Coordinates of N, CA and C in Angstrom, one line a residue:
Chain A
X1 N -4.2 3.0 18.1 CA -4.2 2.5 17.0 C -4.5 3.3 16.2
X2 N -4.8 3.4 15.1 CA -5.1 3.5 13.7 C -5.6 2.1 13.3
X3 N -7.4 2.8 12.5 CA -8.1 1.4 12.5 C -9.2 2.1 11.1
X4 N -8.0 1.0 10.0 CA -9.0 1.3 8.4 C -10.2 0.4 8.9
X5 N -11.4 0.1 8.4 CA -12.0 -0.6 8.2 C -12.8 -0.7 6.6
X6 N -12.7 -2.0 6.1 CA -13.9 -2.2 4.9 C -14.7 -2.5 5.1
X7 N -15.5 -2.2 4.1 CA -17.4 -2.9 4.5 C -17.5 -4.6 3.8
X8 N -16.4 -5.0 3.2 CA -16.3 -6.5 3.1 C -15.4 -6.6 2.8
X9 N -14.7 -7.9 3.2 CA -13.5 -8.8 2.4 C -14.1 -10.0 1.2
X10 N -15.0 -10.3 1.2 CA -14.9 -10.4 -0.2 C -16.7 -10.1 -1.0
X11 N -16.4 -9.9 -2.2 CA -17.7 -9.3 -2.9 C -18.1 -10.6 -3.9
X12 N -19.3 -10.7 -4.4 CA -18.8 -11.2 -5.9 C -20.2 -10.4 -6.4
X13 N -19.9 -9.6 -7.5 CA -21.3 -9.2 -8.7 C -21.3 -9.8 -9.9
X14 N -22.9 -8.8 -10.8 CA -22.4 -9.8 -12.1 C -22.2 -8.0 -13.1
X15 N -21.5 -8.8 -14.1 CA -21.5 -7.5 -14.8 C -22.4 -6.5 -15.2
X16 N -21.6 -5.1 -15.1 CA -22.8 -4.1 -14.9 C -23.9 -3.9 -14.3
X17 N -22.9 -4.5 -12.9 CA -24.0 -3.8 -11.5 C -23.3 -2.3 -11.5
X18 N -23.8 -2.0 -10.5 CA -23.7 -0.5 -9.7 C -23.1 -1.0 -8.5
X19 N -21.5 -0.6 -7.9 CA -21.0 -1.5 -6.8 C -20.4 -0.5 -6.0
X20 N -20.1 -0.8 -4.4 CA -20.3 0.2 -3.5 C -19.5 0.2 -2.9
X21 N -18.3 0.0 -2.5 CA -17.2 0.0 -1.8 C -16.9 1.0 -0.3
X22 N -16.8 0.7 0.4 CA -17.1 1.7 1.8 C -15.3 1.3 2.2
X23 N -15.0 2.6 3.4 CA -14.0 2.8 4.2 C -14.6 3.7 4.8
X24 N -14.2 2.6 5.8 CA -14.5 4.5 7.3 C -13.0 4.0 7.9
X25 N -12.6 5.4 9.0 CA -11.6 5.3 9.3 C -12.0 6.1 10.2
X26 N -11.0 5.8 11.6 CA -11.8 6.2 12.9 C -10.3 7.5 13.5
X27 N -9.1 7.7 13.0 CA -8.3 8.7 13.1 C -8.2 10.4 12.3
X28 N -9.4 10.5 12.7 CA -9.7 11.8 12.3 C -8.4 12.1 10.5
X29 N -8.0 11.0 10.1 CA -7.0 12.0 8.9 C -8.1 12.5 8.2
X30 N -7.7 13.7 7.3 CA -7.4 14.4 6.1 C -7.1 12.9 4.5
X31 N -6.2 12.8 5.1 CA -6.2 12.4 3.3 C -6.5 10.7 3.5
X32 N -7.3 10.4 2.3 CA -7.2 9.0 2.0 C -7.5 8.3 0.8
X33 N -7.4 7.4 0.1 CA -7.1 6.7 -0.8 C -7.3 5.5 -1.7
X34 N -7.7 4.6 -2.8 CA -7.7 3.9 -3.0 C -7.1 2.8 -4.3
X35 N -6.8 1.2 -3.6 CA -5.8 1.6 -4.6 C -6.0 -0.2 -4.6
X36 N -5.4 -0.4 -5.8 CA -6.2 -1.8 -6.7 C -5.1 -2.5 -6.3
X37 N -4.9 -4.3 -6.6 CA -3.7 -4.5 -6.3 C -4.2 -6.4 -7.2
X38 N -3.0 -6.1 -7.7 CA -3.5 -7.1 -8.8 C -1.5 -7.6 -9.0
X39 N -2.3 -8.6 -9.5 CA -0.7 -9.4 -8.6 C 0.3 -9.5 -10.3
X40 N 1.6 -9.0 -9.4 CA 3.1 -9.2 -10.9 C 3.0 -7.2 -11.4
X41 N 1.6 -6.2 -10.3 CA 2.0 -5.1 -10.3 C 1.5 -4.3 -9.6
X42 N 1.8 -4.3 -8.5 CA 1.8 -3.9 -6.8 C 0.1 -3.5 -6.9
X43 N 0.7 -2.0 -6.1 CA -0.3 -1.9 -5.3 C -0.7 -1.0 -6.9
X44 N -2.6 0.3 -7.0 CA -2.0 1.1 -8.3 C -3.0 1.7 -7.9
X45 N -3.2 3.4 -7.2 CA -3.3 4.3 -6.6 C -5.1 4.6 -7.6
X46 N -5.8 4.6 -7.0 CA -7.1 4.9 -7.9 C -7.8 5.7 -8.4
X47 N -7.7 6.3 -6.2 CA -8.4 7.8 -6.6 C -7.9 8.5 -4.7
X48 N -7.5 8.8 -4.8 CA -7.7 9.5 -3.5 C -8.2 10.9 -2.9
X49 N -8.8 10.8 -1.9 CA -8.9 13.1 -1.7 C -8.7 13.2 -0.2
X50 N -8.0 14.5 -0.2 CA -7.1 14.8 0.8 C -8.5 15.8 1.6
X51 N -9.4 16.3 1.1 CA -10.3 16.9 2.2 C -12.1 16.7 1.9
X52 N -12.7 15.9 3.3 CA -14.1 15.9 2.9 C -14.7 17.2 1.3
X53 N -15.4 16.4 0.3 CA -15.8 16.7 -0.7 C -14.7 16.8 -2.1
X54 N -13.7 16.8 -1.4 CA -12.2 17.3 -2.4 C -11.9 15.8 -2.6
X55 N -11.2 15.6 -5.0 CA -10.6 14.3 -5.1 C -10.0 14.3 -6.3
X56 N -8.8 13.4 -6.4 CA -8.4 14.0 -7.1 C -7.9 12.3 -7.3
X57 N -7.7 12.3 -9.7 CA -7.9 11.0 -9.9 C -6.1 10.6 -9.4
X58 N -6.7 8.9 -9.6 CA -4.5 8.3 -9.5 C -4.4 8.4 -11.1
X59 N -3.5 6.9 -11.0 CA -2.6 6.3 -11.5 C -3.7 5.7 -13.1
X60 N -5.4 5.0 -12.0 CA -5.9 4.6 -13.1 C -7.5 4.4 -13.1
X61 N -8.2 6.1 -12.9 CA -9.1 6.1 -12.4 C -10.3 5.6 -13.2
X62 N -9.8 5.6 -14.4 CA -10.5 5.1 -15.0 C -12.1 3.6 -15.2
X63 N -13.2 3.8 -15.3 CA -14.1 3.1 -14.2 C -14.6 3.4 -13.1
X64 N -13.8 3.7 -12.9 CA -14.0 3.6 -11.6 C -14.5 5.7 -11.0
X65 N -15.5 5.9 -9.9 CA -15.4 7.1 -9.0 C -16.1 7.0 -7.7
X66 N -15.5 8.2 -6.6 CA -15.2 8.3 -5.2 C -16.5 8.6 -5.1
X67 N -16.7 8.8 -3.7 CA -17.2 9.9 -2.8 C -16.7 9.9 -1.3
X68 N -17.1 11.4 -0.9 CA -16.1 11.4 0.8 C -17.5 13.0 1.1
X69 N -18.0 12.0 1.8 CA -19.0 13.1 2.0 C -19.3 13.8 3.5
X70 N -18.9 12.6 4.7 CA -18.0 13.3 6.2 C -15.9 12.3 6.0
X71 N -15.1 13.7 6.3 CA -14.0 13.1 6.9 C -13.6 11.8 6.9
X72 N -15.2 11.0 7.5 CA -14.3 9.6 8.2 C -14.4 8.2 6.8
X73 N -14.9 8.7 6.5 CA -15.6 8.1 5.6 C -15.7 8.1 3.0
X74 N -15.0 7.1 2.9 CA -14.3 7.6 1.7 C -14.8 6.4 0.8
X75 N -15.8 6.1 -0.1 CA -16.3 6.0 -1.5 C -16.2 5.0 -2.9
X76 N -16.1 4.2 -2.7 CA -15.2 4.2 -4.5 C -16.7 2.8 -4.7
X77 N -16.6 3.7 -6.2 CA -18.0 3.4 -7.1 C -17.5 2.5 -8.5
X78 N -18.0 1.6 -8.9 CA -18.1 0.6 -9.7 C -19.8 1.0 -10.5
X79 N -19.6 2.4 -11.4 CA -20.2 2.2 -12.1 C -22.0 1.2 -12.2
X80 N -20.4 0.6 -13.6 CA -21.1 -0.9 -14.0 C -19.4 -1.7 -14.3
X81 N -19.9 -2.5 -13.6 CA -18.8 -3.5 -13.4 C -19.1 -4.0 -14.8
X82 N -16.6 -4.4 -14.7 CA -16.7 -5.2 -16.2 C -15.8 -6.4 -15.0
X83 N -15.6 -7.4 -16.0 CA -15.0 -8.5 -15.2 C -13.5 -8.6 -15.2
X84 N -13.1 -7.3 -16.3 CA -11.6 -6.6 -16.3 C -11.3 -6.2 -14.4
X85 N -12.4 -6.0 -13.5 CA -12.8 -4.7 -12.4 C -12.6 -5.8 -11.3
X86 N -12.5 -7.2 -11.7 CA -12.8 -8.2 -10.7 C -10.9 -7.7 -10.0
X87 N -10.2 -7.7 -8.3 CA -9.4 -7.3 -8.3 C -9.5 -8.0 -7.0
X88 N -8.1 -7.2 -5.9 CA -7.7 -6.7 -4.3 C -8.5 -5.6 -4.8
X89 N -9.6 -4.5 -3.5 CA -8.7 -2.8 -3.3 C -9.0 -2.8 -2.1
X90 N -8.1 -2.2 -1.9 CA -7.1 -1.7 -0.3 C -7.3 -0.1 -0.6
X91 N -8.2 0.3 1.3 CA -8.1 1.5 1.0 C -7.6 2.1 2.2
X92 N -6.9 3.3 2.4 CA -5.4 3.3 3.3 C -5.8 5.4 4.0
X93 N -5.4 5.8 5.1 CA -5.2 6.9 5.5 C -4.3 7.7 5.7
X94 N -4.4 8.9 6.0 CA -3.0 9.2 6.7 C -3.7 11.0 6.9
X95 N -3.0 11.4 7.4 CA -2.7 12.9 8.2 C -2.1 13.2 7.5
X96 N -2.2 14.8 7.3 CA -2.4 16.2 6.0 C -1.1 16.9 6.3
X97 N -0.6 17.0 5.9 CA 0.4 18.2 6.0 C 1.5 18.0 6.9
X98 N 2.4 19.2 6.9 CA 3.9 19.1 7.2 C 5.0 18.2 6.8
X99 N 5.8 17.1 7.1 CA 5.9 16.4 6.8 C 5.3 15.3 5.9
X100 N 5.9 14.2 5.6 CA 5.3 13.0 4.9 C 4.6 12.2 6.3
X101 N 3.6 12.1 5.9 CA 3.1 11.0 6.7 C 2.5 9.5 6.5
X102 N 3.0 8.2 6.5 CA 2.9 7.3 6.6 C 1.5 6.8 5.8
X103 N 1.3 5.5 5.2 CA -0.7 5.7 5.0 C -1.0 4.3 6.6
X104 N -1.9 4.2 6.0 CA -2.0 3.3 7.2 C -2.9 1.8 6.1
X105 N -3.3 1.2 6.5 CA -4.5 0.0 5.4 C -5.7 -0.9 5.8
X106 N -6.4 -0.8 4.6 CA -7.2 -1.5 5.8 C -7.4 -3.2 5.3
X107 N -7.9 -3.9 6.0 CA -7.9 -5.3 5.7 C -8.3 -5.3 3.3
X108 N -9.1 -4.8 3.1 CA -9.5 -4.7 1.8 C -10.0 -5.5 0.9
X109 N -11.1 -5.8 -0.1 CA -12.0 -6.3 -0.3 C -11.7 -7.1 -1.3
X110 N -11.6 -8.7 -1.5 CA -11.9 -8.7 -3.2 C -12.9 -9.2 -3.9
X111 N -12.9 -8.3 -4.5 CA -13.3 -8.6 -4.8 C -14.3 -8.9 -6.8
X112 N -15.5 -9.8 -7.0 CA -14.9 -10.7 -8.2 C -16.6 -10.0 -9.0
X113 N -15.9 -9.7 -9.9 CA -17.0 -9.9 -11.2 C -17.0 -10.5 -12.2
X114 N -18.8 -11.2 -12.1 CA -18.7 -12.7 -12.9 C -19.7 -11.7 -14.1
Chain B
X1 N 8.9 11.1 -13.0 CA 7.1 10.7 -12.1 C 8.5 9.9 -11.3
X2 N 8.1 9.9 -9.8 CA 8.7 8.5 -9.3 C 8.4 7.2 -9.9
X3 N 9.7 6.1 -9.2 CA 9.2 5.5 -9.6 C 9.9 3.6 -8.6
X4 N 9.4 2.9 -8.2 CA 9.9 1.8 -7.7 C 10.6 -0.5 -7.7
X5 N 11.0 0.5 -8.4 CA 11.7 -1.1 -9.2 C 12.1 -2.0 -8.2
X6 N 11.8 -3.8 -7.4 CA 11.7 -4.6 -6.7 C 12.0 -5.4 -8.2
X7 N 13.2 -5.7 -7.7 CA 13.5 -7.3 -9.0 C 12.9 -8.4 -8.5
X8 N 13.2 -9.0 -7.5 CA 13.0 -9.7 -7.6 C 11.3 -10.9 -7.0
X9 N 10.7 -11.8 -8.3 CA 9.2 -11.7 -7.7 C 9.3 -12.8 -6.6
X10 N 10.3 -13.6 -7.1 CA 10.0 -14.9 -5.5 C 11.4 -14.8 -5.2
X11 N 11.4 -15.5 -3.8 CA 12.7 -15.3 -2.5 C 12.4 -16.1 -2.2
X12 N 13.3 -17.8 -1.5 CA 12.7 -18.5 -0.7 C 13.7 -18.8 -0.2
X13 N 14.2 -18.6 1.0 CA 15.3 -18.9 2.7 C 14.5 -19.7 2.8
X14 N 15.4 -21.1 3.4 CA 15.6 -21.4 4.9 C 15.3 -20.3 6.4
X15 N 14.7 -21.5 7.2 CA 14.6 -20.5 8.4 C 15.9 -20.8 8.9
X16 N 15.8 -19.5 9.8 CA 16.7 -19.2 10.0 C 18.1 -18.1 9.9
X17 N 17.7 -19.0 7.7 CA 18.7 -17.3 6.8 C 18.9 -16.3 7.4
X18 N 19.1 -15.9 6.3 CA 19.1 -13.9 5.9 C 18.9 -13.9 5.3
X19 N 18.3 -12.8 5.2 CA 17.2 -12.1 4.7 C 17.9 -10.7 3.9
X20 N 18.3 -10.3 2.7 CA 17.4 -9.7 1.6 C 16.4 -9.1 0.6
X21 N 16.4 -7.9 0.5 CA 15.0 -8.2 -0.2 C 15.6 -6.3 -0.9
X22 N 15.5 -6.9 -2.4 CA 16.1 -5.3 -3.1 C 15.2 -4.0 -3.5
X23 N 15.3 -3.3 -3.1 CA 14.4 -1.9 -3.2 C 15.2 -0.9 -4.5
X24 N 14.5 0.0 -5.4 CA 15.3 0.3 -6.7 C 14.4 1.9 -6.4
X25 N 14.8 3.3 -6.1 CA 13.8 3.8 -6.5 C 14.1 4.9 -8.0
X26 N 13.7 6.0 -8.4 CA 13.7 6.8 -9.2 C 12.9 8.0 -8.6
X27 N 13.5 9.0 -8.3 CA 12.3 10.1 -7.8 C 14.3 11.6 -7.6
X28 N 13.7 12.8 -8.0 CA 14.5 13.6 -8.4 C 15.2 13.7 -7.3
X29 N 13.9 14.4 -5.8 CA 14.1 14.8 -4.1 C 14.6 14.4 -3.0
X30 N 14.8 14.7 -2.6 CA 15.2 13.6 -1.7 C 13.8 12.5 -1.0
X31 N 14.4 10.8 -0.9 CA 12.8 10.2 -1.2 C 13.0 9.9 0.2
X32 N 11.2 9.9 0.6 CA 10.3 9.2 1.8 C 10.3 7.7 1.4
X33 N 10.8 7.2 2.0 CA 10.9 5.5 1.6 C 10.6 4.4 2.2
X34 N 9.7 3.4 2.5 CA 8.5 1.9 3.1 C 8.9 1.4 2.7
X35 N 8.6 0.7 3.3 CA 8.8 -1.4 2.9 C 7.5 -1.9 4.7
X36 N 6.7 -2.5 3.6 CA 5.1 -3.2 3.9 C 5.0 -4.1 3.9
X37 N 5.4 -5.0 4.4 CA 4.2 -6.4 4.6 C 2.7 -5.8 4.8
X38 N 2.7 -7.4 4.0 CA 1.3 -8.6 3.2 C 0.9 -9.2 3.9
X39 N 0.8 -9.6 5.0 CA 0.3 -11.2 5.0 C -1.1 -12.2 5.1
X40 N -0.8 -13.6 3.8 CA -2.3 -14.0 3.1 C -3.6 -13.2 4.1
X41 N -4.6 -12.6 2.6 CA -6.0 -12.0 2.6 C -5.8 -11.0 4.0
X42 N -4.8 -10.9 4.1 CA -4.3 -9.5 4.2 C -4.5 -7.7 4.3
X43 N -4.6 -7.1 5.0 CA -4.1 -5.5 4.2 C -2.3 -5.0 4.5
X44 N -1.9 -4.8 3.9 CA -0.6 -3.6 4.6 C 0.0 -3.1 5.9
X45 N 1.1 -3.7 6.5 CA 1.7 -3.5 7.4 C 3.0 -3.2 7.1
X46 N 3.0 -1.3 8.0 CA 4.0 -0.6 8.0 C 5.6 -1.4 8.6
X47 N 6.4 -1.8 8.2 CA 7.5 -2.3 8.2 C 8.8 -1.2 8.9
X48 N 9.1 -0.3 8.0 CA 9.7 1.0 8.5 C 9.9 2.6 7.7
X49 N 10.3 3.3 8.3 CA 10.5 4.2 7.0 C 11.5 4.7 7.0
X50 N 12.0 5.8 6.5 CA 13.3 6.2 5.9 C 12.3 8.0 5.7
X51 N 12.2 8.6 6.2 CA 12.6 10.2 6.0 C 13.9 11.6 5.8
X52 N 14.5 10.9 7.3 CA 16.0 11.2 6.6 C 16.6 11.6 7.4
X53 N 18.2 11.3 8.0 CA 18.9 11.4 8.8 C 19.5 9.8 9.0
X54 N 19.6 9.0 10.0 CA 20.5 7.3 9.4 C 20.2 6.7 8.9
X55 N 21.4 6.6 7.7 CA 20.5 6.0 7.4 C 20.0 4.8 7.0
X56 N 20.9 3.7 8.7 CA 20.0 2.7 7.7 C 18.6 2.4 9.7
X57 N 17.8 2.2 8.9 CA 16.5 1.9 9.9 C 15.9 1.3 10.3
X58 N 15.6 1.1 11.3 CA 15.2 -0.3 12.8 C 13.5 -0.3 12.5
X59 N 13.2 -1.7 12.1 CA 11.7 -1.2 11.9 C 11.3 -2.1 13.0
X60 N 10.2 -2.9 12.8 CA 9.4 -4.0 13.7 C 9.9 -6.2 13.1
X61 N 9.3 -6.1 13.8 CA 9.6 -7.7 13.6 C 11.0 -8.3 13.0
X62 N 12.0 -7.7 14.1 CA 13.5 -7.9 13.7 C 15.0 -7.0 12.4
X63 N 13.2 -6.7 11.2 CA 13.8 -6.5 9.8 C 14.2 -4.6 10.3
X64 N 15.5 -4.7 8.9 CA 15.6 -2.9 9.1 C 16.3 -2.8 7.9
X65 N 16.4 -1.7 7.0 CA 16.9 -1.0 6.0 C 17.6 -0.3 5.5
X66 N 18.3 0.2 4.8 CA 20.2 1.1 4.9 C 19.2 1.3 3.6
X67 N 18.8 2.9 3.4 CA 19.0 3.7 2.2 C 20.8 4.4 2.0
X68 N 20.9 4.1 0.4 CA 22.0 4.2 -0.1 C 21.8 5.0 -1.3
X69 N 21.7 6.4 -1.6 CA 21.9 7.3 -2.1 C 22.5 7.4 -3.1
X70 N 23.9 7.0 -3.0 CA 24.0 7.4 -4.5 C 23.7 5.7 -5.6
X71 N 23.6 4.6 -4.6 CA 22.8 3.3 -5.4 C 21.4 3.4 -5.5
X72 N 21.3 4.6 -5.0 CA 19.4 4.2 -5.8 C 18.6 3.5 -4.8
X73 N 18.6 3.0 -4.0 CA 18.5 1.8 -3.0 C 18.1 1.7 -1.6
X74 N 17.2 0.8 -1.2 CA 16.9 0.9 0.2 C 16.0 -0.7 0.5
X75 N 17.7 -0.7 0.6 CA 17.0 -3.0 0.7 C 16.6 -3.2 2.0
X76 N 15.6 -4.0 1.8 CA 15.2 -4.0 3.8 C 16.5 -6.1 3.9
X77 N 16.4 -6.1 5.3 CA 17.5 -7.2 5.2 C 17.0 -7.3 7.2
X78 N 17.0 -8.9 7.2 CA 16.7 -9.6 8.3 C 17.6 -10.6 8.4
X79 N 18.0 -10.7 10.0 CA 18.9 -11.7 9.7 C 19.0 -12.8 10.3
X80 N 17.9 -13.0 10.4 CA 17.4 -14.3 11.3 C 15.9 -14.6 10.6
X81 N 15.6 -15.2 9.9 CA 14.4 -15.7 9.7 C 13.0 -16.8 9.5
X82 N 11.9 -16.3 10.4 CA 11.0 -17.0 11.3 C 9.8 -17.7 10.1
X83 N 9.2 -18.5 10.2 CA 8.5 -19.5 9.0 C 7.5 -18.1 9.0
X84 N 7.0 -17.4 10.3 CA 5.9 -16.3 10.0 C 5.9 -15.1 9.3
X85 N 7.3 -15.0 8.6 CA 7.7 -13.8 7.7 C 7.6 -14.1 6.3
X86 N 7.0 -15.2 6.6 CA 6.6 -16.2 4.7 C 5.3 -14.5 3.8
X87 N 5.4 -13.8 3.1 CA 4.7 -13.0 3.0 C 5.1 -11.8 1.6
X88 N 3.9 -11.1 2.1 CA 4.7 -10.7 0.2 C 5.1 -9.4 0.5
X89 N 6.1 -8.5 -0.3 CA 7.1 -7.4 0.6 C 6.6 -5.9 -0.8
X90 N 6.3 -4.7 0.5 CA 7.0 -4.3 -1.0 C 7.1 -3.0 -0.1
X91 N 8.1 -2.2 -0.6 CA 8.6 -1.5 -0.9 C 7.7 -0.1 -2.1
X92 N 8.4 1.3 -1.0 CA 7.3 2.8 -2.2 C 7.8 3.6 -1.6
X93 N 7.7 4.7 -2.7 CA 8.8 6.0 -2.5 C 6.8 6.9 -2.4
X94 N 7.1 7.4 -1.7 CA 6.7 8.7 -1.3 C 7.1 10.3 -1.7
X95 N 6.1 10.5 -2.2 CA 6.1 12.1 -2.7 C 5.5 13.3 -1.6
X96 N 5.7 14.4 -1.9 CA 5.3 15.6 -0.9 C 4.0 15.8 -1.4
X97 N 3.6 15.9 -2.1 CA 1.4 15.9 -2.8 C 1.5 15.5 -2.2
X98 N 0.0 15.3 -1.6 CA -0.1 14.4 -1.5 C -0.6 13.8 -0.6
X99 N 0.6 13.4 -0.1 CA 1.1 12.3 0.5 C 0.6 11.3 -0.7
X100 N 1.3 10.9 -1.8 CA 0.7 9.7 -2.8 C 2.6 8.8 -2.5
X101 N 2.3 7.7 -2.6 CA 3.0 6.9 -2.5 C 2.5 6.2 -3.9
X102 N 4.2 5.7 -4.5 CA 4.5 4.6 -5.9 C 4.8 3.9 -5.1
X103 N 4.0 2.2 -5.3 CA 4.7 1.3 -5.0 C 5.4 0.5 -6.4
X104 N 5.9 -0.7 -5.1 CA 7.1 -1.9 -6.5 C 6.4 -2.6 -6.2
X105 N 6.3 -3.8 -7.3 CA 5.1 -5.1 -8.1 C 5.6 -5.6 -6.6
X106 N 6.2 -5.9 -5.6 CA 6.2 -6.8 -4.7 C 7.7 -7.9 -4.8
X107 N 7.6 -8.0 -3.1 CA 8.5 -9.9 -3.2 C 7.4 -10.9 -2.8
X108 N 7.6 -11.8 -3.2 CA 6.7 -12.9 -2.7 C 8.0 -14.0 -1.6
X109 N 7.7 -13.7 -0.5 CA 8.4 -14.5 0.6 C 8.2 -15.7 0.6
X110 N 9.2 -17.0 0.2 CA 8.7 -18.1 1.0 C 9.5 -18.7 1.8
X111 N 8.5 -19.3 3.0 CA 10.0 -19.6 4.0 C 10.0 -20.9 4.8
X112 N 11.1 -22.1 3.9 CA 11.4 -23.6 4.2 C 11.8 -23.1 5.9
X113 N 10.7 -24.5 5.8 CA 10.9 -24.9 7.6 C 12.5 -26.2 7.6

């Protein structure tokens, strides 16, 4: 089974702090994704990566950056956390190439910025 | 750009009753379509997917969905709902570039005993 793990289930940070959310997958997937989930808005793509050191902006990249130094790990960085970044963050991974491949999700990190 | 509409924010059904969750999509080409379920406090689990071929797709946990191109719909159905089906359900459409998904806003299902 594909396993996607996220470093924390719950996180509380103060405004202005630098925040790192870590995601690791164990199935050698090329693609990795970071989403933000808010009530009534569904999941919105923040960034995705299709290879090591490669990244592309999603629909809502403002206020976020990402890092992918190793194939299995994809980090989401909030350079200066703000209260409007309080949300559930979901990481996902998928194979790349050929037909479309389904995404596999981690359990999520619920971030509260105070 | 593709989009997904789930017109029902909340649905309540009695245990044992049938269920249909609606999903309409907008996409120029043949879509890749997915239904995911999210139990409270959990990540998303894939219920089923449509890529091509038979328009009636079977998934896990007794769910099925029917792709109707003429109506741009991919509705999720279950003949008899169980209390454990209470969760949030997301429909998504995939685009070929980068395997990206566009999600609907979700439907929260409540099951009355």
